[in-house]
Short mmCIF file of C-alpha atoms in Angstrom, two decimals:
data_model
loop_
_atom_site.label_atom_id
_atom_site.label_comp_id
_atom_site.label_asym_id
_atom_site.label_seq_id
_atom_site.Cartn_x
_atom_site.Cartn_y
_atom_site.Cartn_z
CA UNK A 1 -86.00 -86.25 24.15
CA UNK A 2 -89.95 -85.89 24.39
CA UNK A 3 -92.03 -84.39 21.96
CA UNK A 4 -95.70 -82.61 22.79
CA UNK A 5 -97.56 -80.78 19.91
CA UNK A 6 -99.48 -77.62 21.21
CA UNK A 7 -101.60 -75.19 19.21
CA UNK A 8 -100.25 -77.14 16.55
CA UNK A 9 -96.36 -76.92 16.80
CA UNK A 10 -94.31 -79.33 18.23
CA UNK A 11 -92.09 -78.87 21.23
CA UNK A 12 -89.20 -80.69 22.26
CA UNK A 13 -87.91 -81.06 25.58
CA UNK A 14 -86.43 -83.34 27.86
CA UNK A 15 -87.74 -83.95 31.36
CA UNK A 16 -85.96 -85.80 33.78
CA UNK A 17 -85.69 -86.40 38.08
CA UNK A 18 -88.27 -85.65 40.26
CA UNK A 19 -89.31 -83.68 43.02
CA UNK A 20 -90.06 -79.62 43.18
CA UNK A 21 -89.64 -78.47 39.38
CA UNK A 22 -86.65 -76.26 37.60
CA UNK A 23 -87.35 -75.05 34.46
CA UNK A 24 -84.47 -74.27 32.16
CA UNK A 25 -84.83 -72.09 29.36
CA UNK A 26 -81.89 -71.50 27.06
CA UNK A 27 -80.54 -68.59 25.33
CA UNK A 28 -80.84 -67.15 22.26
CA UNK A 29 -79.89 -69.99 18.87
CA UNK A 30 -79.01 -72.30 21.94
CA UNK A 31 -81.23 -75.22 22.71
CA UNK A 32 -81.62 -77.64 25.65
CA UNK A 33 -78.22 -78.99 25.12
CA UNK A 34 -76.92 -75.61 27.03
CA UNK A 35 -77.90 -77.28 30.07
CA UNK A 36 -76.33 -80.75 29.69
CA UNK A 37 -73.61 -80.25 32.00
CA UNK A 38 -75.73 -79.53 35.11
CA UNK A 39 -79.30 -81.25 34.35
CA UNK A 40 -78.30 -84.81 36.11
CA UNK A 41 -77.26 -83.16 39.27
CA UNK A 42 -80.39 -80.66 39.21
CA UNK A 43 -82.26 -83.89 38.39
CA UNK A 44 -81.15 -85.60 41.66
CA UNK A 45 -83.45 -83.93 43.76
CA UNK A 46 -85.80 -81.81 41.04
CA UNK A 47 -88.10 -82.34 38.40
CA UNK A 48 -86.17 -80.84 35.74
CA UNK A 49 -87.82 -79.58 32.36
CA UNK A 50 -85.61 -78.08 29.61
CA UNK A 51 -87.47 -77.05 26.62
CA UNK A 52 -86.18 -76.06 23.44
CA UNK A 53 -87.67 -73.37 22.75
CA UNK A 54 -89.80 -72.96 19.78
CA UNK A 55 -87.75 -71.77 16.67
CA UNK A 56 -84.64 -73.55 18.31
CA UNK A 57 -83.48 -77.11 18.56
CA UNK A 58 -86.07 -79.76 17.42
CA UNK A 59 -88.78 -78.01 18.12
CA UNK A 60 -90.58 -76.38 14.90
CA UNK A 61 -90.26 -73.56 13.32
CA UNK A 62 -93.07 -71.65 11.98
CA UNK A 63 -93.60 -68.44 11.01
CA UNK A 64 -95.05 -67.23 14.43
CA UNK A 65 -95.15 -65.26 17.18
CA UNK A 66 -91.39 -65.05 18.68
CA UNK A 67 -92.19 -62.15 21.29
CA UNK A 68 -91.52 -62.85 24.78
CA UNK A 69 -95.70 -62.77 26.10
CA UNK A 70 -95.93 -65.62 22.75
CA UNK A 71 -92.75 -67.58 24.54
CA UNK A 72 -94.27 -67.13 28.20
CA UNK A 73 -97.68 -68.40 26.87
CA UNK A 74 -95.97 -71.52 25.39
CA UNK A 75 -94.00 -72.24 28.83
CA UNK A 76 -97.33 -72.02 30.51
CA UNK A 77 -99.24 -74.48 28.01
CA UNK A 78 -96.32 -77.00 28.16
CA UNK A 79 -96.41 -76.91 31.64
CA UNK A 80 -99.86 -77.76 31.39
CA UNK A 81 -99.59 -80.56 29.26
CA UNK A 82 -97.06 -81.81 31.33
CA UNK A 83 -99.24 -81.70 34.80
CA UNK A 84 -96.76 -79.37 36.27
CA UNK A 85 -99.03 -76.50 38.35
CA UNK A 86 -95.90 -74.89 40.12
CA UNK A 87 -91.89 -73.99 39.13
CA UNK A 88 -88.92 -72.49 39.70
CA UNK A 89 -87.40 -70.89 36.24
CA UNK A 90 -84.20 -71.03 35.29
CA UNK A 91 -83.07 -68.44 32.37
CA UNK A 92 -79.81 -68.01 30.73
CA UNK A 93 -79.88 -65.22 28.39
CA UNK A 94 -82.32 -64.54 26.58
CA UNK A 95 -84.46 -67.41 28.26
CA UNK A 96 -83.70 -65.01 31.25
CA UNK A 97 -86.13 -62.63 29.89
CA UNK A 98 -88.65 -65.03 28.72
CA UNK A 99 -88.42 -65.97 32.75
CA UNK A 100 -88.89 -62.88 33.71
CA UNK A 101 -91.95 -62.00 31.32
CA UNK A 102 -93.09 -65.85 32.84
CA UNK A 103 -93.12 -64.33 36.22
CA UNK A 104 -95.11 -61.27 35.05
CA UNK A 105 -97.86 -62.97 33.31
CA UNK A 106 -97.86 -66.01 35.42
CA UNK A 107 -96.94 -64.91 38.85
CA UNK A 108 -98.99 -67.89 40.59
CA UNK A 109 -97.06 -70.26 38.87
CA UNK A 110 -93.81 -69.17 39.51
CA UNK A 111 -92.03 -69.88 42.89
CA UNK A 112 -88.56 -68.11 42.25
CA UNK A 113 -86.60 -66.87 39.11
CA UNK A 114 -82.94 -67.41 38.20
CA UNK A 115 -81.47 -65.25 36.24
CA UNK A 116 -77.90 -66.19 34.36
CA UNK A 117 -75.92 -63.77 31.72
CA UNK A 118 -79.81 -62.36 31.49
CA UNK A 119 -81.09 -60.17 28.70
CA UNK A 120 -83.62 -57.23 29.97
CA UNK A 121 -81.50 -55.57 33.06
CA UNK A 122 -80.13 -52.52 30.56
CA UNK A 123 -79.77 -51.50 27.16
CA UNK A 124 -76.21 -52.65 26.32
CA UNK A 125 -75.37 -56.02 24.31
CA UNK A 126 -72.74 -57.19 21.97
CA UNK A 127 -72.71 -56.01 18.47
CA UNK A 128 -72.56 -59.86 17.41
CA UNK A 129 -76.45 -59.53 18.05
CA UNK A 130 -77.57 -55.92 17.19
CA UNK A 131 -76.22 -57.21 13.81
CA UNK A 132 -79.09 -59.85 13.28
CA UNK A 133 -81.60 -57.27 13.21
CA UNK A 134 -79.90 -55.73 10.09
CA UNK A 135 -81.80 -56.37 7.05
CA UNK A 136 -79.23 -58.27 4.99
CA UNK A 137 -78.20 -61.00 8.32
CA UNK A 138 -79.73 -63.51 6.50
CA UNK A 139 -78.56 -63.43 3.26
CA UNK A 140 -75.02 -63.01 4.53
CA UNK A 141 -75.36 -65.39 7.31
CA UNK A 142 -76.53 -68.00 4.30
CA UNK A 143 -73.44 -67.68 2.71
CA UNK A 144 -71.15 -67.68 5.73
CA UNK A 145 -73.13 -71.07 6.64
CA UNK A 146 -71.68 -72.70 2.95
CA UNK A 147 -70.41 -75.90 3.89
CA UNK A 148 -66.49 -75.83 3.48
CA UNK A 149 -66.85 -71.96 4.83
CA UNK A 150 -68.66 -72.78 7.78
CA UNK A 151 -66.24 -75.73 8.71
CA UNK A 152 -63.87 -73.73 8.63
CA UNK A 153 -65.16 -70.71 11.11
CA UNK A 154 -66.04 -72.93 13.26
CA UNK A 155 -62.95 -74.67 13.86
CA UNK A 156 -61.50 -71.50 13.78
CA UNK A 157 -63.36 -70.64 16.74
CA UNK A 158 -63.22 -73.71 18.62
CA UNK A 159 -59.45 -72.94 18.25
CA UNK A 160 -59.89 -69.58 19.99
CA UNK A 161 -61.70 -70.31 22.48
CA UNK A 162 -58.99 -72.73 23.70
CA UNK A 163 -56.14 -70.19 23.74
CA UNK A 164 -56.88 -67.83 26.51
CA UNK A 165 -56.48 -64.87 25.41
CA UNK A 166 -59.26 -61.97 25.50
CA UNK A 167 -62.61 -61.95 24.41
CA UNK A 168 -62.27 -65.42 23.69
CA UNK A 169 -63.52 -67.77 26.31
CA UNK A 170 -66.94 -68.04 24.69
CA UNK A 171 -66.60 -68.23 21.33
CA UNK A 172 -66.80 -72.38 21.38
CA UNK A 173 -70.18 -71.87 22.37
CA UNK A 174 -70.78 -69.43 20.02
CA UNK A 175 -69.65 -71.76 16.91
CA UNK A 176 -72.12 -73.79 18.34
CA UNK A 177 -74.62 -71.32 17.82
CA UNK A 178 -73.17 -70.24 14.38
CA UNK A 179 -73.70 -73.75 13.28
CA UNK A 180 -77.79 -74.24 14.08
CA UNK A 181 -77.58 -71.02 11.65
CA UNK A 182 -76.94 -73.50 8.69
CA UNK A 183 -81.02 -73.76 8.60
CA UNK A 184 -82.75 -71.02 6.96
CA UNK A 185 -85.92 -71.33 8.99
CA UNK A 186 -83.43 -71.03 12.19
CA UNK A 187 -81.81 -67.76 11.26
CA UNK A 188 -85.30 -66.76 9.67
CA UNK A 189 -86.68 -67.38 13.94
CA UNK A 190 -83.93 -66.09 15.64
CA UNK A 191 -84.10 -62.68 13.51
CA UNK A 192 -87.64 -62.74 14.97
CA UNK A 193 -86.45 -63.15 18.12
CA UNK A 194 -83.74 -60.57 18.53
CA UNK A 195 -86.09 -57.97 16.83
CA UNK A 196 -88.86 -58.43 19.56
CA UNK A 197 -85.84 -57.39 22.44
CA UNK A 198 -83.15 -55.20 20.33
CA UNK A 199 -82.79 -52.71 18.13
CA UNK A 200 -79.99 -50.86 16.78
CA UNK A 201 -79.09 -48.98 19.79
CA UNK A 202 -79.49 -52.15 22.22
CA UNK A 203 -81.83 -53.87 24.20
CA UNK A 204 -85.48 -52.58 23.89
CA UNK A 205 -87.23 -54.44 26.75
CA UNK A 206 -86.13 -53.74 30.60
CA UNK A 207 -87.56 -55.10 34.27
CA UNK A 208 -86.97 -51.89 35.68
CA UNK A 209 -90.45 -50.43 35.53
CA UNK A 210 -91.75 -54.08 36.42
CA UNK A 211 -88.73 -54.47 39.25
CA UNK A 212 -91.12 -53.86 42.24
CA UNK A 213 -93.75 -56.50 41.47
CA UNK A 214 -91.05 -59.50 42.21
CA UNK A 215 -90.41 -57.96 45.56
CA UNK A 216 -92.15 -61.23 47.04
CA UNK A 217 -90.76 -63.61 44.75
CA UNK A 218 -87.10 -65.09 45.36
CA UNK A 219 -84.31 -64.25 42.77
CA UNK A 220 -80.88 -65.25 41.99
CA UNK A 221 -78.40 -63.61 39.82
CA UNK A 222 -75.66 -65.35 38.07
CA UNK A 223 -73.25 -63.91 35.83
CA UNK A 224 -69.57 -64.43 34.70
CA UNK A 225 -66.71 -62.23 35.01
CA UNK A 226 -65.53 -61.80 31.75
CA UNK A 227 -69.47 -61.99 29.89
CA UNK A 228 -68.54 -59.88 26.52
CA UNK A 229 -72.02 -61.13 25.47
CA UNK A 230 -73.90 -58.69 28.25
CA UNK A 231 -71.98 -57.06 30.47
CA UNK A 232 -71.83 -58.13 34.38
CA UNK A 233 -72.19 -54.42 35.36
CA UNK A 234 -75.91 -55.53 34.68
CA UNK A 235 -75.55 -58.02 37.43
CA UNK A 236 -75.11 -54.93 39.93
CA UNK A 237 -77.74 -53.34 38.51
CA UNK A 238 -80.45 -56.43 39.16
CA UNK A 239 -79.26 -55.86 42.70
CA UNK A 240 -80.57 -52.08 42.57
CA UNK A 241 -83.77 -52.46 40.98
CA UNK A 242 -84.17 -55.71 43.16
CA UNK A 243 -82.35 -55.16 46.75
CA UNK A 244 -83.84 -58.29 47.90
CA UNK A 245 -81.92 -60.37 45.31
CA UNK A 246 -79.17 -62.75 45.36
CA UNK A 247 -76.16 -62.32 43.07
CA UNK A 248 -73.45 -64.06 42.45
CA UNK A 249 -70.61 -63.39 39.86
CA UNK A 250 -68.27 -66.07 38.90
CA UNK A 251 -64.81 -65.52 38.19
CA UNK A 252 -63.37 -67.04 35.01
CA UNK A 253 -66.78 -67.38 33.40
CA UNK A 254 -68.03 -65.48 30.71
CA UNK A 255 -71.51 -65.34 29.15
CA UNK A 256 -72.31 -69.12 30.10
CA UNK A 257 -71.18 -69.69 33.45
CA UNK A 258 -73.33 -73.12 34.07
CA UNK A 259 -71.20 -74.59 31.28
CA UNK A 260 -67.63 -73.08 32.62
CA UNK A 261 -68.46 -73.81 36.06
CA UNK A 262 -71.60 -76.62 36.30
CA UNK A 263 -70.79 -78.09 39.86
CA UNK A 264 -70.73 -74.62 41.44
CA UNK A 265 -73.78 -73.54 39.39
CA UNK A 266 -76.04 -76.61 39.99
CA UNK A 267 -75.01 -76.70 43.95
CA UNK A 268 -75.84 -72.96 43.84
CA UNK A 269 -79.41 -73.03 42.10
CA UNK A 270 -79.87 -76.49 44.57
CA UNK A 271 -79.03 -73.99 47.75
CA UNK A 272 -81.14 -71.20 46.35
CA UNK A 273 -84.03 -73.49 46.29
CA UNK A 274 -83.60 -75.54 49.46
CA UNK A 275 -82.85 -71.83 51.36
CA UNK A 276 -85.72 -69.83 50.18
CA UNK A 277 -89.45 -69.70 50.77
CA UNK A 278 -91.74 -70.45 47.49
CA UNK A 279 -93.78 -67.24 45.78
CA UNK A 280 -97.01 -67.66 46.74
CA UNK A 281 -98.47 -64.97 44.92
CA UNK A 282 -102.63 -64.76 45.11
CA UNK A 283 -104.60 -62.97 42.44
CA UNK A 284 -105.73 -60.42 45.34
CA UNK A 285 -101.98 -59.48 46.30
CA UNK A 286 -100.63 -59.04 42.76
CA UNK A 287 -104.04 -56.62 42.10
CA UNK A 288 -103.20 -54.72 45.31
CA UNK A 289 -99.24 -54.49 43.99
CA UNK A 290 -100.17 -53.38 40.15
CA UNK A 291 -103.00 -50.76 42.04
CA UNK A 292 -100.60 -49.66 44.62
CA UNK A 293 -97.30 -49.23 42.56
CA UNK A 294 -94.17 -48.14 44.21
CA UNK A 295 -95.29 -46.83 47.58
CA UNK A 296 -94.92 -43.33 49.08
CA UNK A 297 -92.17 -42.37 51.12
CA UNK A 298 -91.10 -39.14 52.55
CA UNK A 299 -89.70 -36.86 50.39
CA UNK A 300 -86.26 -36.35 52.64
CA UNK A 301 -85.37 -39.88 51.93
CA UNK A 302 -86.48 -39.78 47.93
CA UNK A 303 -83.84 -37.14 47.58
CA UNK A 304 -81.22 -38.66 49.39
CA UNK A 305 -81.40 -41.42 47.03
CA UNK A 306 -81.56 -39.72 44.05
CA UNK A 307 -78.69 -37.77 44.87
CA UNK A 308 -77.46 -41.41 45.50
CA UNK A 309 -78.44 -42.36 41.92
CA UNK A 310 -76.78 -39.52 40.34
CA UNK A 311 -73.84 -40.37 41.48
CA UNK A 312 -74.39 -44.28 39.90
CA UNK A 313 -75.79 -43.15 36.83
CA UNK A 314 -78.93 -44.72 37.90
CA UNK A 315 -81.73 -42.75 36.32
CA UNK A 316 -85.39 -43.11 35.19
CA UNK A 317 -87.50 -45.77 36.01
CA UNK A 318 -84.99 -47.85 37.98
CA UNK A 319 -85.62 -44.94 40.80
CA UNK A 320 -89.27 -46.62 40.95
CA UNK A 321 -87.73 -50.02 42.69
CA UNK A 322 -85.41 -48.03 44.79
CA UNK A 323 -88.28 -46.27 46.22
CA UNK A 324 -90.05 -49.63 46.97
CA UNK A 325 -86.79 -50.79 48.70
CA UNK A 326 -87.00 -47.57 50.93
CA UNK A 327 -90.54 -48.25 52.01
CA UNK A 328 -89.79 -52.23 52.50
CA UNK A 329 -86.91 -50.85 55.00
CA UNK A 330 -89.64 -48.51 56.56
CA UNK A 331 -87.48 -45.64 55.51
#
């Protein structure tokens, strides 16, 4: 573990291997632990940096700016400190969306994206988190973090998790999760957090209007199966607003499919790498992509797709990267 203070919070992370650089960025109340079971064989061949993020872990946390721009800004400064010009970014969750708001406000820094169990494809996510943006989550969450009380869910749990039945193959790493919760300034961050991304009714903040300025940039989808967290239909729909995208969908996985399957996840991010060409964004293509938007294409084809859409429930702003697909095909 390495320590950096910037803009005066500290940061934890640990960096390992060398070569081109990965970096991981966990999911929401997680920290760089998430990653343990694939770092040393991403390591073998990569510069691997895995952060905990700031109001996670051991990093600090203030009372500060928990939106995903404030996270994407703080990847970029580390990466500064660190000497590290160029990477590819691995998210799992909601480190997903911090990757892809990375991407957005850093495109010449980012050489591909990886996307696992990732928040911002669609609006639907577990009531577990639409809860924490109640207003009494951390009053109740203080008492359900008592010590013999919280021993006691989170052996409970644990015990679950092992039993195979439904809805339960996740909920080890989710005592994990309830236990960082035990630290008032940790529930106090990740309320933050979830209130930047989801409201009530679900996630707030979406690629889809965004989809068509990654069509140069290499992406991998990961998901699991049986994810009760997000669901893997939004694994599908990465492929629609992003034709050009790789997805893969692990059986017996749910929402953290690096930890129930790490030797097929790191060989698969190590392929993904070795097989694709870096982003190589310049300042004067990204203008010409934000000035051009999704190009035109003739109006026969626009309908057939939309027909297409209504029949997938597709809708909205997600037409705007099909429409970019059809003039990439020449269409």
């Amino acid at each position: 573990m390495e320590y950096a203070t910037i803009n005066g919070h500290r940061r934890a992370y640990v960096k390992v291997g060398q070569g081109p650089a990965l970096l991981l960025l966990h999911g929401l109340g997680c920290d760089h632990q998430t990653w343990d079971t694939v770092i040393d064989e991403l390591a073998r061949d990569h510069t691997v940096i895995a952060p905990d993020l700031l109001g996670h872990g051991a990093s600090d946390k203030p009372r500060a700016d928990y939106s995903l721009g404030g996270y994407a800004n703080g990847m970029r400064d580390l990466l500064t400190v660190l000497g590290i010009e160029r990477v590819t970014v691995v998210g799992h969750s909601f480190g997903g969306g911090v990757a892809m708001q990375f991407a957005y406000q850093f495109p010449e820094r980012t050489e591909r994206i990886v996307l696992v169990s990732s928040g911002g494809l669609g609006r639907e996510v577990s009531p577990a988190i639409r809860a924490i943006t109640t207003p009494g989550f951390h009053q109740v969450m203080g008492a359900l973090t008592l010590p013999v009380v919280r021993h006691v869910n989170a052996t409970a749990l644990r015990v679950l998790s092992h039993t195979g039945l439904p809805r339960t193959r996740d909920l080890g790493e989710v005592a994990r999760v309830y236990e960082t919760f035990v630290d008032p300034r940790s529930r106090a961050a990740t309320r933050h957090v979830v209130r930047a991304v989801v409201d009530y009714r679900g996630q707030v903040v979406t690629m889809a209007d965004r989809a068509y300025l990654t069509s140069g940039l290499p992406l991998c989808v990961v998901w699991g199966s049986d994810d009760h967290v997000i669901p893997v239909d939004h694994a599908h729909r990465a492929k629609r607003l992003a034709p050009w995208a790789r997805v893969e969908v692990m059986e017996r996985s749910g929402h953290f499919p690096h930890r129930d399957h790490p030797d097929r996840f790191a060989r698969l991010v190590r392929d993904f790498v070795a097989e694709s060409t870096p982003n190589k964004f310049s300042k004067a293509q990204w203008r010409r992509l934000l000035v051009s938007g999704a190009p035109a294409v003739p109006p026969r084809n626009v309908e057939k797709r939309r027909a297409r859409h209504a029949e997938d429930g597709v809708t909205g702003v997600e037409e705007l990267a099909a429409v970019h697909e059809l003039h990439a095909a020449g269409a």
